[in-house]
PDB file of C-alpha atoms in Angstrom:
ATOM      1  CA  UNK S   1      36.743-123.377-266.901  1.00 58.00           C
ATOM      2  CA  UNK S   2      37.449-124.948-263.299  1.00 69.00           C
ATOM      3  CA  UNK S   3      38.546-122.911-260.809  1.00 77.00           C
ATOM      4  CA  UNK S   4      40.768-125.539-259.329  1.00 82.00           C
ATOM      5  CA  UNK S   5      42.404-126.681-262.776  1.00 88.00           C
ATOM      6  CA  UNK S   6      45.972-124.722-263.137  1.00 91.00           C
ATOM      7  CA  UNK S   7      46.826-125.561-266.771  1.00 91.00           C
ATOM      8  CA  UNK S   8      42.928-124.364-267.858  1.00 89.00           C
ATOM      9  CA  UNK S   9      43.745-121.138-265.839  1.00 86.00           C
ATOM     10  CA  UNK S  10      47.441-120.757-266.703  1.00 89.00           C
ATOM     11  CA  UNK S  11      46.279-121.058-270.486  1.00 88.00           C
ATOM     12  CA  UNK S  12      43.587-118.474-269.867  1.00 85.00           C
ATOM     13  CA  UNK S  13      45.956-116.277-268.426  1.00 84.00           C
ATOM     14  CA  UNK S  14      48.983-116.819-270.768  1.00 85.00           C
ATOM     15  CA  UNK S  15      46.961-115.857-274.003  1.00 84.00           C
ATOM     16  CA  UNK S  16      47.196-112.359-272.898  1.00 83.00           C
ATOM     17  CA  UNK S  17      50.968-112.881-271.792  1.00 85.00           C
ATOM     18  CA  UNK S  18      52.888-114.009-274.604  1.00 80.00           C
ATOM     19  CA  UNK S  19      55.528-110.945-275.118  1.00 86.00           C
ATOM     20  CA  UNK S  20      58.436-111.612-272.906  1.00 91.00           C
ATOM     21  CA  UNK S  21      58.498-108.115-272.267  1.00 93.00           C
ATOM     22  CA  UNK S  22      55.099-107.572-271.390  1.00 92.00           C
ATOM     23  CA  UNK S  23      55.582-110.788-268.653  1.00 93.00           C
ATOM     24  CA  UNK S  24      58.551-109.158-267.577  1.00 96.00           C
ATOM     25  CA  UNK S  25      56.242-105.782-267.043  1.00 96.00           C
ATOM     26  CA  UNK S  26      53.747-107.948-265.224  1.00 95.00           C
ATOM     27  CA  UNK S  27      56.680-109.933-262.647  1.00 97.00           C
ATOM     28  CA  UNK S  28      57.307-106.361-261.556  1.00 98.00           C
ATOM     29  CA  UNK S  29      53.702-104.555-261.527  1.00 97.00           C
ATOM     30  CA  UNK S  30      51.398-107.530-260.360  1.00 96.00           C
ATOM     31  CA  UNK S  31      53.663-107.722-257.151  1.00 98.00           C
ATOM     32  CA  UNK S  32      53.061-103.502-256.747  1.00 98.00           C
ATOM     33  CA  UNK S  33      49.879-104.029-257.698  1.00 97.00           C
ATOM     34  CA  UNK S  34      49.078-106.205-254.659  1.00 98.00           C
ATOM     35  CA  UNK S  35      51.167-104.733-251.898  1.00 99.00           C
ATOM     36  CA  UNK S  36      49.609-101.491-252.654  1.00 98.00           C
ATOM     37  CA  UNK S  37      45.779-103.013-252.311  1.00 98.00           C
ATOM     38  CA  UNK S  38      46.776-104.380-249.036  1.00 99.00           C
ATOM     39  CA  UNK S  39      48.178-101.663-247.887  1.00 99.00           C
ATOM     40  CA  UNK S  40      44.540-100.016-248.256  1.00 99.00           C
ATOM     41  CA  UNK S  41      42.913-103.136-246.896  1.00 99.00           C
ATOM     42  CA  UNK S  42      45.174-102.946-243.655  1.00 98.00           C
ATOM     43  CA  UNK S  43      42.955 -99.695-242.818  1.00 98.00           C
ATOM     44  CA  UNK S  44      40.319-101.857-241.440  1.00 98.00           C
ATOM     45  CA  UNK S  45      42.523-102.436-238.079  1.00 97.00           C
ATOM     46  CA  UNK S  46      42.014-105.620-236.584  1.00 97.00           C
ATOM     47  CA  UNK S  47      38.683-107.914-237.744  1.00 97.00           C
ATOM     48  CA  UNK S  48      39.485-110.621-235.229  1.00 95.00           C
ATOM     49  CA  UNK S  49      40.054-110.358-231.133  1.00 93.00           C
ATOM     50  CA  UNK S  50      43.205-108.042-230.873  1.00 94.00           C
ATOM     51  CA  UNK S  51      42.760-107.942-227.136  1.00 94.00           C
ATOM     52  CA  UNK S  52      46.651-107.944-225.057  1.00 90.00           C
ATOM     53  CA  UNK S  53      45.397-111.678-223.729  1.00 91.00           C
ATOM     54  CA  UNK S  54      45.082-112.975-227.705  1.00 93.00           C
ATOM     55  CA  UNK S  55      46.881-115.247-229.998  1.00 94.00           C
ATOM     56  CA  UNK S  56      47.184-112.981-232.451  1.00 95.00           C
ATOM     57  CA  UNK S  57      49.580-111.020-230.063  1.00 94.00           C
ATOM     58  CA  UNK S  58      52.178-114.403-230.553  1.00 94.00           C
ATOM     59  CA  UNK S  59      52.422-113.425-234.140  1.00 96.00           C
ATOM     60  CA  UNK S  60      53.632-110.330-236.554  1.00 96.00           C
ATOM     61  CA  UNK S  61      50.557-110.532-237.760  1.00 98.00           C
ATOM     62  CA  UNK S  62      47.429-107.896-237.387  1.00 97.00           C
ATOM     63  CA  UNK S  63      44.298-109.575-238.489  1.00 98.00           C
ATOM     64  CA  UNK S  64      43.213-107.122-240.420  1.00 98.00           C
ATOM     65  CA  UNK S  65      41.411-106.963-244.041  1.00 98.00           C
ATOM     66  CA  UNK S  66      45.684-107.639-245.645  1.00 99.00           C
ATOM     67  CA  UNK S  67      46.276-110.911-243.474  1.00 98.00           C
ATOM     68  CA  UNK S  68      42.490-112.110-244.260  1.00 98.00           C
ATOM     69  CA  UNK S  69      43.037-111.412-248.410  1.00 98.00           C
ATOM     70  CA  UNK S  70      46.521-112.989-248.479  1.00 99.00           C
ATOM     71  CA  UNK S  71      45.046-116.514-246.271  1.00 98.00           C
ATOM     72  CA  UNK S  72      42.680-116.300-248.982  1.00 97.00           C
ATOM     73  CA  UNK S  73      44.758-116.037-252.090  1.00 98.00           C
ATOM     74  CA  UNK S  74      47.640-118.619-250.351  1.00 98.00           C
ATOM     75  CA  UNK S  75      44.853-121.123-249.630  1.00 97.00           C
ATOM     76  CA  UNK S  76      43.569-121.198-253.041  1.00 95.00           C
ATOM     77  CA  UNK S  77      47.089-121.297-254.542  1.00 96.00           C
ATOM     78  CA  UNK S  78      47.766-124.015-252.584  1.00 97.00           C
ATOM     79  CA  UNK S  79      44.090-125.977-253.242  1.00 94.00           C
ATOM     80  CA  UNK S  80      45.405-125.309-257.169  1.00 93.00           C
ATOM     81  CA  UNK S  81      49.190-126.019-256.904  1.00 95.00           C
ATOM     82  CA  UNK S  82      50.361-126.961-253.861  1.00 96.00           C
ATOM     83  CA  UNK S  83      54.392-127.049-253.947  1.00 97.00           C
ATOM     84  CA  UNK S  84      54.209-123.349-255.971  1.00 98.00           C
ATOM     85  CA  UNK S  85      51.737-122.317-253.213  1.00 98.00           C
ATOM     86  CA  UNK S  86      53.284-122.822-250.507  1.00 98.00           C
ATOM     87  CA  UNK S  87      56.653-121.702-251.352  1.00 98.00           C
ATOM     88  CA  UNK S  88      54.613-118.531-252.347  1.00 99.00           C
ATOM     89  CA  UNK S  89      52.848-118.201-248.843  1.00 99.00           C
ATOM     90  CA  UNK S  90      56.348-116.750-246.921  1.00 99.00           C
ATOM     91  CA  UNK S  91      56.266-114.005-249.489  1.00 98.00           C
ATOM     92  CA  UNK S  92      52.605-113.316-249.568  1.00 99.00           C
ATOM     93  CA  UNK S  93      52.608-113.575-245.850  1.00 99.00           C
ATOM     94  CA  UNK S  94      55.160-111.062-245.814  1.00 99.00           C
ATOM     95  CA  UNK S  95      53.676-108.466-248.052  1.00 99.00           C
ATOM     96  CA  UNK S  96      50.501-108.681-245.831  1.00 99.00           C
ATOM     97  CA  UNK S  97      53.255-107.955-242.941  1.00 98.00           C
ATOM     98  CA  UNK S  98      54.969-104.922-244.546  1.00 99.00           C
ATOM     99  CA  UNK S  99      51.660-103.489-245.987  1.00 99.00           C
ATOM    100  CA  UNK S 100      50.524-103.190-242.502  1.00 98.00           C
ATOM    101  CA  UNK S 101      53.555-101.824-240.992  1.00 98.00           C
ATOM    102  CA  UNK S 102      53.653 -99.243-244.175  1.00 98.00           C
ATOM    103  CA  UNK S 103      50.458 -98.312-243.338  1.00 98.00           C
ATOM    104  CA  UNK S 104      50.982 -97.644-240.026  1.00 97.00           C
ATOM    105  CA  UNK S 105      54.414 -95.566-240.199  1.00 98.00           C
ATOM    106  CA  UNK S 106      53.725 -93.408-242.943  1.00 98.00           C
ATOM    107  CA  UNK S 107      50.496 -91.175-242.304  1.00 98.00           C
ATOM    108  CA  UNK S 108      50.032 -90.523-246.056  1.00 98.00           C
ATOM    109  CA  UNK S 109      50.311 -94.432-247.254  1.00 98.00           C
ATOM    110  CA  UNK S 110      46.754 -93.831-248.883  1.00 99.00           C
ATOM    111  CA  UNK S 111      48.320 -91.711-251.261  1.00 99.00           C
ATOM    112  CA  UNK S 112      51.750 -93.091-251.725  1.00 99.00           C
ATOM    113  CA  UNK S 113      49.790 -97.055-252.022  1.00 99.00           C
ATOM    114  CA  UNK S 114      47.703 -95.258-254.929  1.00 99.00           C
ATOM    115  CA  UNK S 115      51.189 -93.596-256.582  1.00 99.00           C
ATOM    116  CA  UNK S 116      52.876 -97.434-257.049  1.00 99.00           C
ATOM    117  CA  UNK S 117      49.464 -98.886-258.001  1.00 98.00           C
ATOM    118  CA  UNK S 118      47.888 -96.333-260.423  1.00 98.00           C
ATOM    119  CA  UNK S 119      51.920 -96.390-261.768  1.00 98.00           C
ATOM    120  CA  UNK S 120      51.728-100.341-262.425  1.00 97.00           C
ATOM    121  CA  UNK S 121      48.573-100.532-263.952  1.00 95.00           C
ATOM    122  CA  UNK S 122      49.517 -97.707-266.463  1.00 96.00           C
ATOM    123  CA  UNK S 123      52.772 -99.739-266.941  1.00 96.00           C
ATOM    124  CA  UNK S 124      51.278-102.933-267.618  1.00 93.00           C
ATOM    125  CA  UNK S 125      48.397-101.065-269.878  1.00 92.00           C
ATOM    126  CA  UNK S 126      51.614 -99.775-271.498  1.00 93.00           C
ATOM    127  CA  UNK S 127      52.853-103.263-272.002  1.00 92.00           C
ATOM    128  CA  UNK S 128      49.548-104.788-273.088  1.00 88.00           C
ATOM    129  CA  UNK S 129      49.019-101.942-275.973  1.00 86.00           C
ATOM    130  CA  UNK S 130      52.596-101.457-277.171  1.00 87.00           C
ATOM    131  CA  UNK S 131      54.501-105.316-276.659  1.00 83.00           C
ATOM    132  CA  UNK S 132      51.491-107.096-276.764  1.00 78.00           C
ATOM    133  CA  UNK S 133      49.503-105.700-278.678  1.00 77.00           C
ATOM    134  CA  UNK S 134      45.917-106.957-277.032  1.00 75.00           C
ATOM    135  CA  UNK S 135      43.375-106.136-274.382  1.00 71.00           C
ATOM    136  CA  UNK S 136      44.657-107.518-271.167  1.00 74.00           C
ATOM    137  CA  UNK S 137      43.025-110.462-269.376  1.00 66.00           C
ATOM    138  CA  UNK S 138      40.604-108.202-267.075  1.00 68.00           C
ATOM    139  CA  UNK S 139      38.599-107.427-270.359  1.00 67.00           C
ATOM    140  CA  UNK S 140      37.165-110.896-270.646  1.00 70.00           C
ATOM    141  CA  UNK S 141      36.980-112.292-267.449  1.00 72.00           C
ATOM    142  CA  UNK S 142      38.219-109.339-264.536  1.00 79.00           C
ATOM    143  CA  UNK S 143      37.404-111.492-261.338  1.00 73.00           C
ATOM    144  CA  UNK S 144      39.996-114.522-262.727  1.00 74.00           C
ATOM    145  CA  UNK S 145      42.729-111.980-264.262  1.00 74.00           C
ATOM    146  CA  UNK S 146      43.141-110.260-260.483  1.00 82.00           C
ATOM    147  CA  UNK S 147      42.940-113.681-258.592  1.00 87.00           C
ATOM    148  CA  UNK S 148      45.101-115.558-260.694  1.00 88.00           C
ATOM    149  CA  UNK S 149      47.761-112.474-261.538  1.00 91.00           C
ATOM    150  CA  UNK S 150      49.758-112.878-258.746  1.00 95.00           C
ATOM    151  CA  UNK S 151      50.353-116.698-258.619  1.00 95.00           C
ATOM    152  CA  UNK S 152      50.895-116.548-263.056  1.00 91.00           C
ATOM    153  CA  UNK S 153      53.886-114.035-262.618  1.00 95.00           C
ATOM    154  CA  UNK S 154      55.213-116.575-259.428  1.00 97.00           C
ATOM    155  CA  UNK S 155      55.165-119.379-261.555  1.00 96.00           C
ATOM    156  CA  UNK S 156      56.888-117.885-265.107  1.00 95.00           C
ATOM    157  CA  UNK S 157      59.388-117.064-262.264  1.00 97.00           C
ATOM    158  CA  UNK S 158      59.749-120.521-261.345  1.00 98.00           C
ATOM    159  CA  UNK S 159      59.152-122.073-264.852  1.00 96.00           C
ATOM    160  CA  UNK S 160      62.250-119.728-265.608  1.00 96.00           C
ATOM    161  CA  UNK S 161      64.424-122.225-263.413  1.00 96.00           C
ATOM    162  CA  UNK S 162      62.831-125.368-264.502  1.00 97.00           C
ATOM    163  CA  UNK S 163      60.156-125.842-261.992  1.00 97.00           C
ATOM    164  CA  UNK S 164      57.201-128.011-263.324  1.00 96.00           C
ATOM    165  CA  UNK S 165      59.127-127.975-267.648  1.00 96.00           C
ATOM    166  CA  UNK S 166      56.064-130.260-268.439  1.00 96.00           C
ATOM    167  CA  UNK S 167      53.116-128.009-267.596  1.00 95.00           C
ATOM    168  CA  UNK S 168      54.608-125.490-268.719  1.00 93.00           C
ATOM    169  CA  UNK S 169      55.106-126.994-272.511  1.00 94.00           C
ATOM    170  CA  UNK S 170      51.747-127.810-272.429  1.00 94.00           C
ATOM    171  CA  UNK S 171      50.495-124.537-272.014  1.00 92.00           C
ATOM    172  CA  UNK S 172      52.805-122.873-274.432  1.00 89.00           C
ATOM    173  CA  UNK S 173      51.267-125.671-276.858  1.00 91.00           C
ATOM    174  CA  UNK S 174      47.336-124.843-276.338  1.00 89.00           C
ATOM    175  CA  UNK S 175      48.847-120.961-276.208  1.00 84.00           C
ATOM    176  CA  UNK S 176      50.287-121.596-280.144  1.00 84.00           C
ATOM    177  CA  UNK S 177      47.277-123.372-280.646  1.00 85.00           C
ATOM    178  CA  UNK S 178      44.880-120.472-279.831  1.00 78.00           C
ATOM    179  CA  UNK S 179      47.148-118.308-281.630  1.00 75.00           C
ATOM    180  CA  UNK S 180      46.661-120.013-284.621  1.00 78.00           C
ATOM    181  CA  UNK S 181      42.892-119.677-284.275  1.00 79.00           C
ATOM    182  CA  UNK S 182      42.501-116.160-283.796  1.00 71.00           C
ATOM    183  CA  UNK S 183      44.901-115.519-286.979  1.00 70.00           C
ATOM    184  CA  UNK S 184      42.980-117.779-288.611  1.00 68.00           C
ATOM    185  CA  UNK S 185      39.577-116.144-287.704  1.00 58.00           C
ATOM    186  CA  UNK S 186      41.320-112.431-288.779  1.00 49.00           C
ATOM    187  CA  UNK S 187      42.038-114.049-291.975  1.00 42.00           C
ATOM    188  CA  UNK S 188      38.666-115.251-292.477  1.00 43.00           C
ATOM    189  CA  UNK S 189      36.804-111.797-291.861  1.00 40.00           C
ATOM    190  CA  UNK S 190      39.605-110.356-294.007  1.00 41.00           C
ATOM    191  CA  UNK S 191      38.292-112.788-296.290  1.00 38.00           C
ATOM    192  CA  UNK S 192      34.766-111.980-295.161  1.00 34.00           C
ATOM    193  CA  UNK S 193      34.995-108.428-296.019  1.00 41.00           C
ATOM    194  CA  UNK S 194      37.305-108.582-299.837  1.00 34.00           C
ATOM    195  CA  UNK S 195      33.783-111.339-300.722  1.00 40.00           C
ATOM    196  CA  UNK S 196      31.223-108.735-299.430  1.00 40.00           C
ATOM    197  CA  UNK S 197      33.035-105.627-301.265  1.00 42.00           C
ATOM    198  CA  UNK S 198      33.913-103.882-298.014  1.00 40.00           C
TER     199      UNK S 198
END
């Protein structure tokens, strides 16, 4: 599966998503989920020159551990969709922004960040076992589920409004498709097991 091609990693991603509810759990917990890990990352102070005399001083922006992991995420959002990407970056940009200020007003953000995220994932676990009735994506492949998250929920908001109709039919049609085989393969080892006597 290539890491820059969206429809192989939006079809990945979707075959865990298919309850509207549980994507509906996930546009509200995968956002959470992300502020509240950068809001731990922004304890690493600045990584770059923070000195009065540099750039960074121009900016809103502390180049800490937050700013780093959200240039990271926006560039390869952008590398793999580059309209959805960048009107993505302002908002990603901005959680980096608030994470750090969060951190640095409220002396107990450790705890608080670790409230809203241990909350989400229990939520979305909740959604997983109860709407969708399947493992979620971090069972199979954990590094791809947490990098692509973010950006899946951004774009079911945008396919919502008509943004991009065609990719999105497509991978509703390979989603039906897969469906079909993994019904198929439970009816076989039903199968399987009424031949053997089990």
């Amino acid at each position: 599966m290539g890491l820059l091609n969206l429809e192989e990693q939006l079809t990945f991603y979707a075959q865990y998503h298919r309850h509207k509810v549980n994507v509906l759990i996930h546009i509200v917990c995968v956002p959470l989920i992300f502020w509240s890990s950068l809001v731990w990352a922004a304890n690493t102070g600045p990584l770059l020159s923070y000195d009065e005399d540099s750039l960074w001083r121009l900016t809103p922006f502390v180049p800490n551990l937050s700013l780093l992991s959200v240039l990271f995420y926006i560039n390869y959002y952008i590398l793999l969709e580059p309209v959805a990407g960048a009107l993505y970056a302002p908002i990603l940009l901005y959680m980096a922004y608030n994470a750090t200020n969060f951190a640095a007003d409220h002396s107990d953000h450790n705890v608080l960040a670790g409230i809203v995220h241990v909350f989400s994932w229990i939520a979305q676990f909740i959604g997983h076992g109860f709407a969708e009735k399947r493992s979620p994506a971090l069972k199979d492949n954990i590094s791809q589920a947490l990098l692509l998250a973010p950006l899946f929920v951004w774009l079911e908001i945008l396919f919502s409004i008509g943004y991009r109709s065609g990719l999105q039919k497509r991978v509703k049609k390979q989603n039906k498709f897969f469906l079909k085989l993994e019904i198929g393969g439970l009816h076989n080892n039903d199968n399987l097991g009424l031949r053997s006597g089990k």
